[in-house]
Every structure is written in C-alpha cells, then in structure tokens.
Tab-separated table of C-alpha atoms in Angstrom:
chain	number	residue	atom	x	y	z
T	1	MET	CA	0.000	0.000	0.000
T	2	GLY	CA	1.288	3.438	-0.936
T	3	LEU	CA	0.856	6.088	1.749
T	4	GLU	CA	1.105	9.883	2.008
T	5	TYR	CA	1.104	11.761	5.271
T	6	GLU	CA	1.942	15.031	6.923
T	7	GLY	CA	4.048	14.025	9.922
T	8	THR	CA	3.548	17.256	11.914
T	9	SER	CA	1.150	15.795	14.480
T	10	TYR	CA	2.689	12.320	14.770
T	11	HIS	CA	5.456	10.863	16.909
T	12	GLY	CA	6.917	9.312	13.798
T	13	PHE	CA	5.810	6.244	11.849
T	14	ALA	CA	6.740	3.447	14.252
T	15	LEU	CA	4.273	2.324	16.894
T	16	GLN	CA	4.927	3.691	20.405
T	17	PRO	CA	2.767	3.033	23.465
T	18	ASN	CA	0.396	5.912	24.315
T	19	LEU	CA	1.722	8.140	21.515
T	20	ARG	CA	0.052	9.138	18.263
T	21	THR	CA	1.943	7.417	15.447
T	22	VAL	CA	1.258	6.911	11.743
T	23	GLN	CA	1.511	3.143	12.189
T	24	GLY	CA	-1.005	3.253	15.032
T	25	ALA	CA	-3.521	5.265	12.979
T	26	LEU	CA	-3.007	3.061	9.917
T	27	GLU	CA	-3.305	-0.260	11.771
T	28	GLU	CA	-6.505	0.941	13.463
T	29	ALA	CA	-8.015	1.935	10.081
T	30	LEU	CA	-6.942	-1.398	8.538
T	31	ARG	CA	-8.443	-3.297	11.457
T	32	ARG	CA	-11.785	-1.635	10.813
T	33	VAL	CA	-11.669	-2.413	7.095
T	34	LEU	CA	-10.287	-5.969	7.272
T	35	GLY	CA	-12.017	-7.085	10.438
T	36	HIS	CA	-8.871	-8.384	12.164
T	37	ASP	CA	-5.723	-7.055	13.820
T	38	VAL	CA	-3.031	-6.053	11.331
T	39	ARG	CA	0.697	-5.461	11.730
T	40	VAL	CA	2.246	-3.356	8.955
T	41	THR	CA	5.891	-3.115	7.859
T	42	ALA	CA	7.052	0.201	6.363
T	43	ALA	CA	9.822	0.802	3.828
T	44	GLY	CA	11.033	3.832	5.797
T	45	ARG	CA	10.389	4.364	9.508
T	46	THR	CA	10.093	8.155	9.341
T	47	ASP	CA	10.857	10.094	12.519
T	48	SER	CA	8.589	12.424	14.452
T	49	GLY	CA	7.563	15.361	12.231
T	50	VAL	CA	8.886	13.832	8.991
T	51	HIS	CA	6.439	13.637	6.062
T	52	ALA	CA	5.882	11.061	3.322
T	53	ARG	CA	4.640	11.294	-0.239
T	54	GLY	CA	5.666	7.791	-1.245
T	55	GLN	CA	5.797	5.584	1.854
T	56	VAL	CA	5.145	1.904	1.168
T	57	VAL	CA	3.784	-0.557	3.735
T	58	SER	CA	3.048	-4.254	3.515
T	59	PHE	CA	0.758	-6.463	5.617
T	60	SER	CA	-0.976	-9.845	5.504
T	61	THR	CA	-4.703	-10.371	5.417
T	62	GLU	CA	-7.134	-13.188	4.703
T	63	ALA	CA	-9.760	-10.661	3.645
T	64	ARG	CA	-10.849	-11.058	0.003
T	65	LEU	CA	-11.214	-7.492	-1.268
T	66	PRO	CA	-10.303	-6.156	-4.720
T	67	ASP	CA	-6.788	-4.618	-4.678
T	68	ALA	CA	-7.675	-0.932	-4.897
T	69	ALA	CA	-10.749	-1.302	-2.671
T	70	ILE	CA	-8.559	-1.629	0.439
T	71	ALA	CA	-6.954	1.799	-0.091
T	72	ARG	CA	-10.345	3.377	-0.797
T	73	ALA	CA	-11.955	1.844	2.276
T	74	VAL	CA	-9.009	2.629	4.555
T	75	ASN	CA	-9.198	6.292	3.512
T	76	THR	CA	-12.647	6.594	5.040
T	77	PHE	CA	-11.159	5.649	8.442
T	78	LEU	CA	-7.765	7.390	8.261
T	79	PRO	CA	-7.335	10.865	9.787
T	80	CYS	CA	-7.182	13.840	7.381
T	81	ASP	CA	-3.365	14.019	7.418
T	82	ILE	CA	-2.840	10.430	6.191
T	83	VAL	CA	-4.077	9.082	2.865
T	84	ALA	CA	-3.637	5.705	1.167
T	85	ALA	CA	-2.644	6.277	-2.459
T	86	ASP	CA	-3.109	2.743	-3.732
T	87	SER	CA	-3.083	-0.901	-2.671
T	88	VAL	CA	-2.101	-3.981	-4.594
T	89	GLU	CA	-1.796	-7.664	-3.768
T	90	VAL	CA	1.800	-8.945	-3.647
T	91	SER	CA	3.378	-12.348	-3.248
T	92	GLN	CA	3.502	-13.942	0.206
T	93	GLY	CA	7.211	-13.292	0.704
T	94	PHE	CA	7.069	-9.568	-0.063
T	95	ASP	CA	8.176	-7.272	2.758
T	96	ALA	CA	8.029	-3.507	2.140
T	97	ARG	CA	11.129	-3.000	4.246
T	98	ARG	CA	13.396	-5.893	3.303
T	99	CYS	CA	12.529	-5.869	-0.407
T	100	ALA	CA	13.076	-2.120	-0.914
T	101	LEU	CA	16.066	-1.442	-3.170
T	102	ARG	CA	16.144	2.321	-2.865
T	103	ARG	CA	14.619	5.108	-0.752
T	104	SER	CA	14.451	8.706	-1.996
T	105	TYR	CA	14.128	11.607	0.447
T	106	ARG	CA	13.811	15.329	-0.138
T	107	TYR	CA	14.854	17.984	2.369
T	108	THR	CA	13.463	21.492	1.778
T	109	ILE	CA	14.864	24.815	2.959
T	110	TRP	CA	12.992	28.143	2.855
T	111	ARG	CA	15.488	30.899	2.044
T	112	GLY	CA	13.206	33.994	2.170
T	113	GLN	CA	14.144	36.801	4.541
T	114	ARG	CA	10.807	36.480	6.374
T	115	ARG	CA	9.576	33.205	7.811
T	116	ASP	CA	6.831	31.782	5.594
T	117	VAL	CA	3.334	30.934	6.791
T	118	TRP	CA	2.648	28.418	3.986
T	119	GLN	CA	5.926	26.488	3.935
T	120	ARG	CA	6.483	26.381	7.676
T	121	ARG	CA	5.394	22.780	8.209
T	122	PHE	CA	7.412	21.471	5.255
T	123	SER	CA	10.669	23.383	5.347
T	124	THR	CA	13.368	24.807	7.564
T	125	HIS	CA	13.924	28.549	7.435
T	126	VAL	CA	17.524	29.529	6.604
T	127	PRO	CA	17.604	33.279	5.855
T	128	ASP	CA	21.456	33.470	5.855
T	129	PRO	CA	23.246	33.639	2.494
T	130	LEU	CA	24.258	30.161	1.304
T	131	ASP	CA	26.971	29.148	-1.147
T	132	VAL	CA	24.869	26.633	-3.065
T	133	ASP	CA	27.716	25.737	-5.433
T	134	ALA	CA	29.837	24.688	-2.465
T	135	MET	CA	26.889	22.710	-1.068
T	136	ARG	CA	26.565	20.928	-4.422
T	137	ALA	CA	30.254	20.071	-4.518
T	138	ALA	CA	30.086	18.803	-0.938
T	139	ALA	CA	26.976	16.705	-1.644
T	140	GLU	CA	28.721	15.059	-4.581
T	141	ARG	CA	31.398	13.792	-2.217
T	142	LEU	CA	28.748	11.919	-0.240
T	143	THR	CA	27.613	9.829	-3.198
T	144	GLY	CA	28.920	6.308	-3.581
T	145	GLN	CA	29.418	3.548	-1.053
T	146	HIS	CA	30.773	4.815	2.271
T	147	ASP	CA	30.845	4.134	5.975
T	148	PHE	CA	28.344	6.794	7.147
T	149	THR	CA	29.080	6.430	10.884
T	150	SER	CA	29.779	10.182	11.121
T	151	PHE	CA	26.237	10.907	9.922
T	152	ILE	CA	24.417	8.356	12.082
T	153	GLY	CA	23.152	8.987	15.618
T	154	HIS	CA	24.904	6.895	18.282
T	155	ALA	CA	21.665	5.497	19.663
T	156	SER	CA	20.678	4.309	16.208
T	157	GLN	CA	23.942	2.432	15.709
T	158	GLN	CA	23.754	0.806	19.107
T	159	ARG	CA	20.135	-0.258	18.570
T	160	ALA	CA	20.530	-1.490	15.046
T	161	GLY	CA	23.872	-3.208	15.534
T	162	GLY	CA	24.149	-3.399	11.747
T	163	SER	CA	26.616	-2.063	9.226
T	164	PRO	CA	27.008	1.705	8.865
T	165	VAL	CA	27.857	1.249	5.169
T	166	ARG	CA	25.336	2.658	2.693
T	167	ARG	CA	25.366	3.333	-1.040
T	168	VAL	CA	24.153	6.877	-1.793
T	169	THR	CA	23.110	7.132	-5.451
T	170	THR	CA	21.768	10.715	-5.462
T	171	ALA	CA	22.760	13.755	-3.364
T	172	GLU	CA	21.736	16.898	-5.243
T	173	TRP	CA	20.664	20.442	-4.430
T	174	SER	CA	18.155	22.266	-6.643
T	175	ILE	CA	16.819	25.827	-6.448
T	176	ASP	CA	13.065	26.420	-6.801
T	177	GLY	CA	12.423	30.130	-6.235
T	178	SER	CA	12.971	30.808	-2.532
T	179	LEU	CA	13.025	27.077	-1.832
T	180	LEU	CA	16.141	24.941	-1.859
T	181	HIS	CA	15.693	21.167	-2.165
T	182	PHE	CA	18.166	18.428	-1.269
T	183	ASP	CA	17.291	15.178	-3.026
T	184	CYS	CA	18.999	12.156	-1.586
T	185	ALA	CA	18.579	8.503	-2.567
T	186	ALA	CA	20.326	5.434	-1.156
T	187	ASP	CA	19.827	1.708	-0.810
T	188	ALA	CA	18.893	2.414	2.806
T	189	PHE	CA	19.241	5.183	5.387
T	190	ALA	CA	20.123	5.013	9.050
T	191	ARG	CA	18.311	7.160	11.579
T	192	HIS	CA	18.836	10.947	11.171
T	193	MET	CA	21.224	10.271	8.277
T	194	VAL	CA	19.629	12.697	5.777
T	195	ARG	CA	19.109	15.361	8.452
T	196	ASN	CA	22.731	15.045	9.607
T	197	MET	CA	23.924	15.315	6.017
T	198	VAL	CA	21.786	18.463	5.529
T	199	GLY	CA	23.055	20.025	8.774
T	200	THR	CA	26.619	19.406	7.628
T	201	LEU	CA	25.997	20.648	4.069
T	202	LEU	CA	24.422	23.840	5.474
T	203	SER	CA	27.646	24.515	7.376
T	204	VAL	CA	29.425	24.226	4.001
T	205	GLY	CA	26.867	26.666	2.533
T	206	ARG	CA	27.730	29.102	5.348
T	207	ARG	CA	31.423	28.614	4.482
T	208	ARG	CA	32.260	27.144	7.864
T	209	ARG	CA	33.490	23.951	6.167
T	210	SER	CA	34.910	23.236	2.727
T	211	PRO	CA	33.364	20.752	0.275
T	212	ASP	CA	36.518	18.631	0.569
T	213	GLY	CA	35.929	18.420	4.304
T	214	MET	CA	33.184	15.862	3.565
T	215	ARG	CA	35.791	13.173	2.875
T	216	GLU	CA	37.519	13.777	6.187
T	217	ILE	CA	34.190	13.594	7.977
T	218	LEU	CA	33.402	10.237	6.353
T	219	TRP	CA	36.873	8.890	7.161
T	220	ALA	CA	36.641	10.020	10.793
T	221	ARG	CA	33.674	7.656	11.454
T	222	ASP	CA	32.757	9.898	14.375
T	223	ARG	CA	29.358	11.578	14.707
T	224	ARG	CA	30.982	14.505	16.572
T	225	VAL	CA	32.928	15.750	13.546
T	226	ALA	CA	29.853	16.245	11.321
T	227	GLY	CA	27.344	19.106	11.593
T	228	PRO	CA	24.115	19.356	13.605
T	229	THR	CA	20.891	17.461	12.808
T	230	ALA	CA	18.590	19.592	10.611
T	231	PRO	CA	14.966	19.888	11.887
T	232	ALA	CA	12.546	17.078	10.989
T	233	ARG	CA	9.856	19.250	9.358
T	234	GLY	CA	11.917	19.854	6.184
T	235	LEU	CA	12.172	16.119	5.409
T	236	THR	CA	9.841	14.056	3.188
T	237	LEU	CA	10.123	10.415	2.102
T	238	MET	CA	9.434	10.824	-1.624
T	239	SER	CA	9.519	7.306	-3.051
T	240	VAL	CA	10.666	3.724	-2.573
T	241	ASP	CA	11.881	1.485	-5.392
T	242	TYR	CA	11.457	-2.284	-5.677
T	243	GLU	CA	12.702	-4.829	-8.154
T	244	ASN	CA	10.631	-5.161	-11.354
T	245	GLN	CA	8.450	-2.283	-10.238
T	246	GLU	CA	8.047	1.322	-11.076
T	247	SER	CA	9.054	3.783	-8.391
T	248	HIS	CA	6.343	4.168	-5.744
T	249	SER	CA	5.703	7.879	-5.383
W	1	MET	CA	0.810	46.888	7.376
W	2	GLY	CA	0.525	43.948	5.002
W	3	LEU	CA	-0.319	40.634	6.645
W	4	GLU	CA	-0.354	36.940	5.687
W	5	TYR	CA	-1.952	34.245	7.792
W	6	GLU	CA	-3.269	30.728	7.763
W	7	GLY	CA	-6.727	31.040	9.300
W	8	THR	CA	-7.100	27.364	10.277
W	9	SER	CA	-6.580	27.860	14.023
W	10	TYR	CA	-8.314	31.246	14.375
W	11	HIS	CA	-11.902	32.257	15.007
W	12	GLY	CA	-11.598	34.735	12.164
W	13	PHE	CA	-9.884	38.102	12.020
W	14	ALA	CA	-12.177	40.207	14.210
W	15	LEU	CA	-11.603	40.357	17.971
W	16	GLN	CA	-13.913	38.148	20.050
W	17	PRO	CA	-13.781	37.755	23.818
W	18	ASN	CA	-12.014	34.586	24.981
W	19	LEU	CA	-11.436	33.323	21.430
W	20	ARG	CA	-8.216	33.108	19.445
W	21	THR	CA	-8.451	35.690	16.658
W	22	VAL	CA	-5.932	37.149	14.194
W	23	GLN	CA	-6.694	40.655	15.434
W	24	GLY	CA	-6.100	39.571	19.023
W	25	ALA	CA	-2.719	38.016	18.196
W	26	LEU	CA	-1.691	41.005	16.065
W	27	GLU	CA	-2.699	43.652	18.618
W	28	GLU	CA	-0.831	41.787	21.349
W	29	ALA	CA	2.338	41.639	19.189
W	30	LEU	CA	1.987	45.333	18.286
W	31	ARG	CA	1.535	46.235	21.948
W	32	ARG	CA	4.823	44.543	22.776
W	33	VAL	CA	6.659	46.326	19.954
W	34	LEU	CA	5.102	49.785	20.309
W	35	GLY	CA	4.773	49.870	24.099
W	36	HIS	CA	1.099	50.884	24.149
W	37	ASP	CA	-2.333	49.429	23.411
W	38	VAL	CA	-3.171	49.350	19.710
W	39	ARG	CA	-6.478	48.960	17.870
W	40	VAL	CA	-6.136	47.834	14.245
W	41	THR	CA	-8.588	48.188	11.357
W	42	ALA	CA	-8.498	45.516	8.623
W	43	ALA	CA	-9.431	45.853	4.959
W	44	GLY	CA	-11.237	42.488	5.056
W	45	ARG	CA	-12.622	40.902	8.210
W	46	THR	CA	-11.986	37.313	7.228
W	47	ASP	CA	-14.172	34.627	8.815
W	48	SER	CA	-13.103	31.688	10.931
W	49	GLY	CA	-10.798	29.393	8.906
W	50	VAL	CA	-10.304	31.858	6.024
W	51	HIS	CA	-6.690	32.652	5.042
W	52	ALA	CA	-4.979	35.830	3.861
W	53	ARG	CA	-2.019	36.485	1.610
W	54	GLY	CA	-2.611	40.208	1.215
W	55	GLN	CA	-4.575	41.467	4.225
W	56	VAL	CA	-3.969	45.146	5.035
W	57	VAL	CA	-4.402	46.687	8.482
W	58	SER	CA	-3.971	50.259	9.715
W	59	PHE	CA	-3.352	51.596	13.211
W	60	SER	CA	-2.114	54.732	14.984
W	61	THR	CA	1.028	54.959	17.052
W	62	GLU	CA	3.211	57.654	18.555
W	63	ALA	CA	6.206	55.324	18.431
W	64	ARG	CA	9.038	56.602	16.229
W	65	LEU	CA	10.321	53.531	14.406
W	66	PRO	CA	11.517	53.256	10.792
W	67	ASP	CA	8.652	52.052	8.529
W	68	ALA	CA	9.822	48.516	7.818
W	69	ALA	CA	11.184	48.013	11.343
W	70	ILE	CA	7.666	47.651	12.761
W	71	ALA	CA	6.873	44.630	10.531
W	72	ARG	CA	10.234	43.047	11.351
W	73	ALA	CA	9.822	43.548	15.096
W	74	VAL	CA	6.185	42.394	15.121
W	75	ASN	CA	7.211	39.162	13.397
W	76	THR	CA	9.315	38.186	16.387
W	77	PHE	CA	6.160	38.261	18.557
W	78	LEU	CA	3.555	36.901	16.116
W	79	PRO	CA	2.659	33.183	16.145
W	80	CYS	CA	4.058	31.014	13.332
W	81	ASP	CA	0.827	31.140	11.278
W	82	ILE	CA	0.772	34.958	10.993
W	83	VAL	CA	3.480	37.048	9.355
W	84	ALA	CA	3.743	40.800	8.689
W	85	ALA	CA	4.893	41.319	5.099
W	86	ASP	CA	5.657	45.037	5.282
W	87	SER	CA	4.777	48.227	7.135
W	88	VAL	CA	4.733	51.794	5.888
W	89	GLU	CA	3.724	55.134	7.406
W	90	VAL	CA	0.533	56.609	5.915
W	91	SER	CA	-1.314	59.921	6.319
W	92	GLN	CA	-3.388	60.492	9.465
W	93	GLY	CA	-6.728	60.032	7.686
W	94	PHE	CA	-5.891	56.629	6.147
W	95	ASP	CA	-8.125	53.751	7.177
W	96	ALA	CA	-7.359	50.293	5.747
W	97	ARG	CA	-11.069	49.464	5.617
W	98	ARG	CA	-12.714	52.698	4.442
W	99	CYS	CA	-9.994	53.623	1.937
W	100	ALA	CA	-9.866	50.196	0.218
W	101	LEU	CA	-11.123	50.412	-3.371
W	102	ARG	CA	-11.043	46.722	-4.192
W	103	ARG	CA	-10.649	43.346	-2.460
W	104	SER	CA	-9.546	40.215	-4.324
W	105	TYR	CA	-10.336	36.741	-2.999
W	106	ARG	CA	-9.447	33.297	-4.301
W	107	TYR	CA	-11.459	30.168	-3.589
W	108	THR	CA	-9.683	26.854	-4.272
W	109	ILE	CA	-11.227	23.459	-4.997
W	110	TRP	CA	-9.330	20.163	-5.000
W	111	ARG	CA	-10.747	17.932	-7.735
W	112	GLY	CA	-8.658	14.783	-7.266
W	113	GLN	CA	-10.475	11.509	-6.636
W	114	ARG	CA	-8.658	11.059	-3.301
W	115	ARG	CA	-8.652	13.713	-0.601
W	116	ASP	CA	-5.292	15.460	-0.515
W	117	VAL	CA	-3.052	15.654	2.558
W	118	TRP	CA	-1.194	18.780	1.359
W	119	GLN	CA	-4.081	20.911	0.098
W	120	ARG	CA	-6.544	20.012	2.815
W	121	ARG	CA	-6.241	23.229	4.821
W	122	PHE	CA	-6.457	25.451	1.749
W	123	SER	CA	-9.099	23.850	-0.446
W	124	THR	CA	-12.426	22.071	-0.507
W	125	HIS	CA	-12.521	18.565	-1.940
W	126	VAL	CA	-15.018	18.130	-4.786
W	127	PRO	CA	-14.377	14.750	-6.469
W	128	ASP	CA	-17.603	14.895	-8.567
W	129	PRO	CA	-17.281	15.783	-12.278
W	130	LEU	CA	-17.786	19.532	-12.799
W	131	ASP	CA	-18.847	21.392	-15.945
W	132	VAL	CA	-16.261	24.169	-15.659
W	133	ASP	CA	-17.468	25.903	-18.820
W	134	ALA	CA	-20.917	26.266	-17.311
W	135	MET	CA	-19.347	27.545	-14.061
W	136	ARG	CA	-17.441	30.144	-16.093
W	137	ALA	CA	-20.571	31.284	-17.908
W	138	ALA	CA	-22.447	31.516	-14.610
W	139	ALA	CA	-19.625	33.460	-12.939
W	140	GLU	CA	-19.635	35.971	-15.776
W	141	ARG	CA	-23.271	36.764	-14.968
W	142	LEU	CA	-22.255	37.798	-11.461
W	143	THR	CA	-19.881	40.523	-12.650
W	144	GLY	CA	-21.062	44.116	-12.689
W	145	GLN	CA	-23.079	46.090	-10.156
W	146	HIS	CA	-25.877	44.067	-8.590
W	147	ASP	CA	-27.973	43.729	-5.476
W	148	PHE	CA	-26.282	40.665	-3.913
W	149	THR	CA	-28.941	40.032	-1.239
W	150	SER	CA	-29.342	36.425	-2.457
W	151	PHE	CA	-25.643	35.778	-1.719
W	152	ILE	CA	-25.473	37.496	1.670
W	153	GLY	CA	-26.253	35.807	5.001
W	154	HIS	CA	-29.337	37.243	6.771
W	155	ALA	CA	-27.484	37.952	9.980
W	156	SER	CA	-24.866	39.926	8.081
W	157	GLN	CA	-27.482	42.143	6.435
W	158	GLN	CA	-29.274	42.804	9.682
W	159	ARG	CA	-26.055	43.665	11.480
W	160	ALA	CA	-24.599	45.825	8.755
W	161	GLY	CA	-27.815	47.620	7.871
W	162	GLY	CA	-26.052	48.877	4.738
W	163	SER	CA	-26.683	48.458	1.077
W	164	PRO	CA	-26.495	44.954	-0.455
W	165	VAL	CA	-25.273	46.467	-3.728
W	166	ARG	CA	-21.706	45.605	-4.755
W	167	ARG	CA	-19.693	45.988	-7.929
W	168	VAL	CA	-17.971	42.690	-8.849
W	169	THR	CA	-15.116	43.364	-11.286
W	170	THR	CA	-13.681	39.826	-11.555
W	171	ALA	CA	-15.393	36.413	-11.237
W	172	GLU	CA	-13.264	33.846	-13.048
W	173	TRP	CA	-12.503	30.137	-12.800
W	174	SER	CA	-9.074	28.795	-13.718
W	175	ILE	CA	-7.753	25.226	-13.833
W	176	ASP	CA	-4.365	24.441	-12.263
W	177	GLY	CA	-3.796	20.689	-12.479
W	178	SER	CA	-6.196	19.064	-10.015
W	179	LEU	CA	-6.926	22.457	-8.462
W	180	LEU	CA	-9.707	24.753	-9.569
W	181	HIS	CA	-9.476	28.426	-8.535
W	182	PHE	CA	-12.263	30.986	-8.390
W	183	ASP	CA	-10.851	34.524	-8.437
W	184	CYS	CA	-13.311	37.170	-7.378
W	185	ALA	CA	-12.738	40.907	-6.942
W	186	ALA	CA	-15.206	43.595	-5.912
W	187	ASP	CA	-15.284	47.041	-4.350
W	188	ALA	CA	-16.380	45.289	-1.154
W	189	PHE	CA	-17.801	41.951	-0.040
W	190	ALA	CA	-20.534	41.186	2.464
W	191	ARG	CA	-20.201	38.287	4.881
W	192	HIS	CA	-20.096	34.813	3.229
W	193	MET	CA	-20.613	36.439	-0.176
W	194	VAL	CA	-17.736	34.669	-1.979
W	195	ARG	CA	-18.502	31.356	-0.280
W	196	ASN	CA	-22.199	31.614	-1.221
W	197	MET	CA	-21.242	32.449	-4.811
W	198	VAL	CA	-18.936	29.392	-4.890
W	199	GLY	CA	-21.603	27.106	-3.407
W	200	THR	CA	-24.046	28.280	-6.079
W	201	LEU	CA	-21.523	28.021	-8.919
W	202	LEU	CA	-20.694	24.464	-7.824
W	203	SER	CA	-24.364	23.542	-8.214
W	204	VAL	CA	-24.073	24.897	-11.786
W	205	GLY	CA	-20.947	22.764	-12.253
W	206	ARG	CA	-22.961	19.714	-11.143
W	207	ARG	CA	-25.656	20.713	-13.678
W	208	ARG	CA	-28.288	21.264	-11.013
W	209	ARG	CA	-28.661	24.886	-12.156
W	210	SER	CA	-28.074	26.621	-15.474
W	211	PRO	CA	-25.673	29.554	-15.919
W	212	ASP	CA	-28.650	31.772	-16.790
W	213	GLY	CA	-30.195	30.895	-13.442
W	214	MET	CA	-27.689	33.340	-11.849
W	215	ARG	CA	-29.738	36.291	-13.064
W	216	GLU	CA	-32.926	34.956	-11.503
W	217	ILE	CA	-31.088	34.374	-8.245
W	218	LEU	CA	-29.834	37.974	-8.210
W	219	TRP	CA	-33.302	39.320	-9.048
W	220	ALA	CA	-34.950	37.236	-6.324
W	221	ARG	CA	-33.006	39.062	-3.573
W	222	ASP	CA	-33.617	36.057	-1.368
W	223	ARG	CA	-30.805	34.071	0.260
W	224	ARG	CA	-32.892	30.898	0.097
W	225	VAL	CA	-32.828	30.690	-3.717
W	226	ALA	CA	-29.003	30.585	-3.978
W	227	GLY	CA	-26.800	27.549	-3.190
W	228	PRO	CA	-25.126	26.516	0.063
W	229	THR	CA	-22.153	28.283	1.667
W	230	ALA	CA	-18.870	26.670	0.567
W	231	PRO	CA	-16.476	25.736	3.438
W	232	ALA	CA	-14.197	28.487	4.781
W	233	ARG	CA	-10.883	26.655	4.321
W	234	GLY	CA	-10.863	27.102	0.518
W	235	LEU	CA	-10.971	30.903	0.784
W	236	THR	CA	-7.995	33.306	0.818
W	237	LEU	CA	-7.951	37.112	0.789
W	238	MET	CA	-5.343	37.685	-1.932
W	239	SER	CA	-4.948	41.469	-2.162
W	240	VAL	CA	-6.452	44.863	-1.420
W	241	ASP	CA	-6.183	47.885	-3.716
W	242	TYR	CA	-5.976	51.543	-2.682
W	243	GLU	CA	-5.907	54.773	-4.629
W	244	ASN	CA	-2.484	55.782	-5.972
W	245	GLN	CA	-1.006	52.554	-4.711
W	246	GLU	CA	0.049	49.306	-6.160
W	247	SER	CA	-2.017	46.301	-5.192
W	248	HIS	CA	-1.108	45.003	-1.725
W	249	SER	CA	-0.444	41.326	-2.088
C-alpha cells in the first residue's frame, strides 16, 4: 500500500505506546476495514515530524477485497493528514522493508528573509546567504558507497547493531524560487542520516566547512565531527523502489 | 501593514472575547513592539478558517520607528501562522477598511479523486465531475453592479444595515492541475458572499442549475434561492487595492 502523510502531528511512523503514530492510525483503520488485527511493515520508519509522499507498507490479510478497494476503504477511516494512495496484492514473501532497493528523500529549505506561513510545516527557514555551489560540490562527495558512521546517531547504531555502510546514489541540491531542495537517494538510510547530512551541508553553505571536508568527515567515522541534525519538518520520504516495479511515489 | 496568515486555528480576524483571533494576536504583538495598546482596522474581516495572503491593516502609534522596522519587530512576537509582510507610514486620515477600493479573494477546490493531505487546509474537496465551462458562464453573470442580497447571510445584512449592492469586477474560474481556482474581486464583499457564490456556482458545475439561473437568483433578492455556503478553508484574501497605490499582495 502506498501512503502519504503530513508528519507534523505524529510521533513518527513506528508504533509507540500511548503516543500518536502513523503506524497506530493506519493499523486501526486497517483493522476496521479488514475485520482483524493487522501489523504493517514500512519501507522507511520516518521520525517524528517527517512527512511522506511515497511511503510503502506491507501487511498480511485473509480478507478477500479487490486490490484498490482496500486503499479506498481505509481512507474513510484514516485521519485527514494520512491518505492511502493505492493498494495492490503482492506475493507472500514480499516485505516492504526488506525488499526495498532504494529510498528517496527530499529535504526542503525556505530561504526567504521572512519566515513563511505556507511552507512552515514542510521546510526549515535559513535566511542566511548560502553558497549553493559549495553545497553541491560537498553533496557530490557523499555519493557512492561509504561508511556513514559520522552521519548516524549513536543510539541508532547501538540499537541497530548493523553495518554503517550505505550506497548513496543521489545527493543533489536544486533551487526552486525561494526554496532549496536536497534530493537524496540510497539503498537504505540510518536514523537521522539525511538530516545530519543536511546540517553538515548547510555549514558548508555558510562557508564554515569546505566541500573537501566531507571526505575527512566520512573517514573520521565519528558523529561529533559532522554538523548538527537539521529539523525534521523539512524532510519528506518521496519514493521507494522495488525490483521489477516502477518507483512508488 | 501587510499581513499573511493561515486562518485554520483562528476564530476569524475580528476580535472576540475569549477566542483566538488574528486581530487579538496582532494587537498583542503590536503592543509589545510599540509599548502601548493598539487597535487595528483591517481591509477584510476574514471569517473563521479563512486565510490571507494580502490582508492590510492600519493603526495609529506615537512610536518613532523606521517604517519597515515595525513589521520586522512584530514578526518576532507573532505566532508562526501569521506574518507581517511590510509596514509603511501613511497619512493620518488613512483607514485600511474605508480607503480600500477593491478586495480580491481566491477560492480553491481540490478535484482529485482522493482527498489530498497537502491541500486540505487550503481547499475544498469536490471529487464529482464539474462542468467548468458552465461555471465560467455563470460566474460571468455575477460581474457588474448588482444587489447581492441572495448571496449574503441574513445575519450579516441585519447587522450591517447597509446596502447589499456591490460591484464585482472579476469572477473567473481557472484550472491548475487538479486544483480549480475561483478569483473574485469587488469594491467590497458582504459576509459569506464569496462562499455563497462558490456554493451556487458548484451547483451549476454539477448541472443542477443553469448559468442563466444566476440572473434569476440575483433578481430574487432572497438568500434561500441561492446555493449553500462553501467551506471556509478554501478561501484566501489575496490582495487589497488603494488609490495611488500598487495592489497590496
């Protein structure tokens, strides 16, 4: 099932006791449609305040409903800030998380002098002058397969216990009027990875670091040498790619 | 002072005891900047849930601050859903409401089959097929100087006690992807007037009324013959025009 949501009023995607989460709202809506308890798996476990335009979730059900009917029915029970885009039956072994080949995120910055009423939930306000060319050069140095320890929160590494190596296939800045977008795609992301990259790239834009400094940061494998974590509200999960499938977005 | 705001969390512009209003938030911010109580006058007293991109307010102060400094300072005290765009000193007799020559509003409809997470605060969802050509023809019949009694709420007429005659200079529909905009400008608007026009034009779009029916509705001077009031969230005050001035937007 493809899913869009505004993350502003949620404590992230993943279920947490006594907190409002996207997973909680979705599983409750699915329970009402399918008539049984449902546990969903998401391609990207977005953090508190992070949005999604192309989240993908998978779940098992014995209910016999036409593919698209599930999304339509679920939408009548979902809150106004979550919407199911589509639903399709997949093979038994499919898992939205494990089978995902690539996740694409976009981080948006509002560069106007004044804070903006309309973009405030979906962007971070950076009124300072930014050297976008330097930010582009720095971003380029993050593409490829690297040990991203310097861009991953300690807690995340301890919890996950997995490899900090990721393959970043896209890391590009684009200008759209007073908005500045950072598009980043990788096989997978660790927690806060995009936001830590953005915080570091912004310090390059402010000329506090050089683009070449990115390599040293990667080599250091130390979270303390990279920049701060950019705020969640600027981040959106745009799409997830699977084998033999078009991009879900 | 030019003002933008998202009206979602306000009980309209005009001050009301014990309710959150745009005027209340603005006057409190101005009081903190100017050091004395301030009473503002707005060009358009937007209703609960209605937004503004080009609201204009006037007020008197003895404070000696550079023109633009007032807007900048006020923005540090305003909540995140209200922003002052600019501020400029005007002559003693200027009144943002009485001196306004023209107000321009935009009403936005989301036509996608699914409700939309991103447009939901700023549009009304109408998934039914709409005959936009008929809506355009009907809108054209509303332009010019007319008695708009049929499009004005009873309470508003009783309260105001003024004339129900207005001169509508623009009443146009435009298509923007899955969005449909109704741009309407007039010398002045009575309460709910744009929203009642939109509700009636939508019934034309659904082929429940003919474009020519607009004339009969105007002639009837009876609120009961026109269509329902469209929801507030689709409406935005776009700009206000004054003599010898560029449009404030």
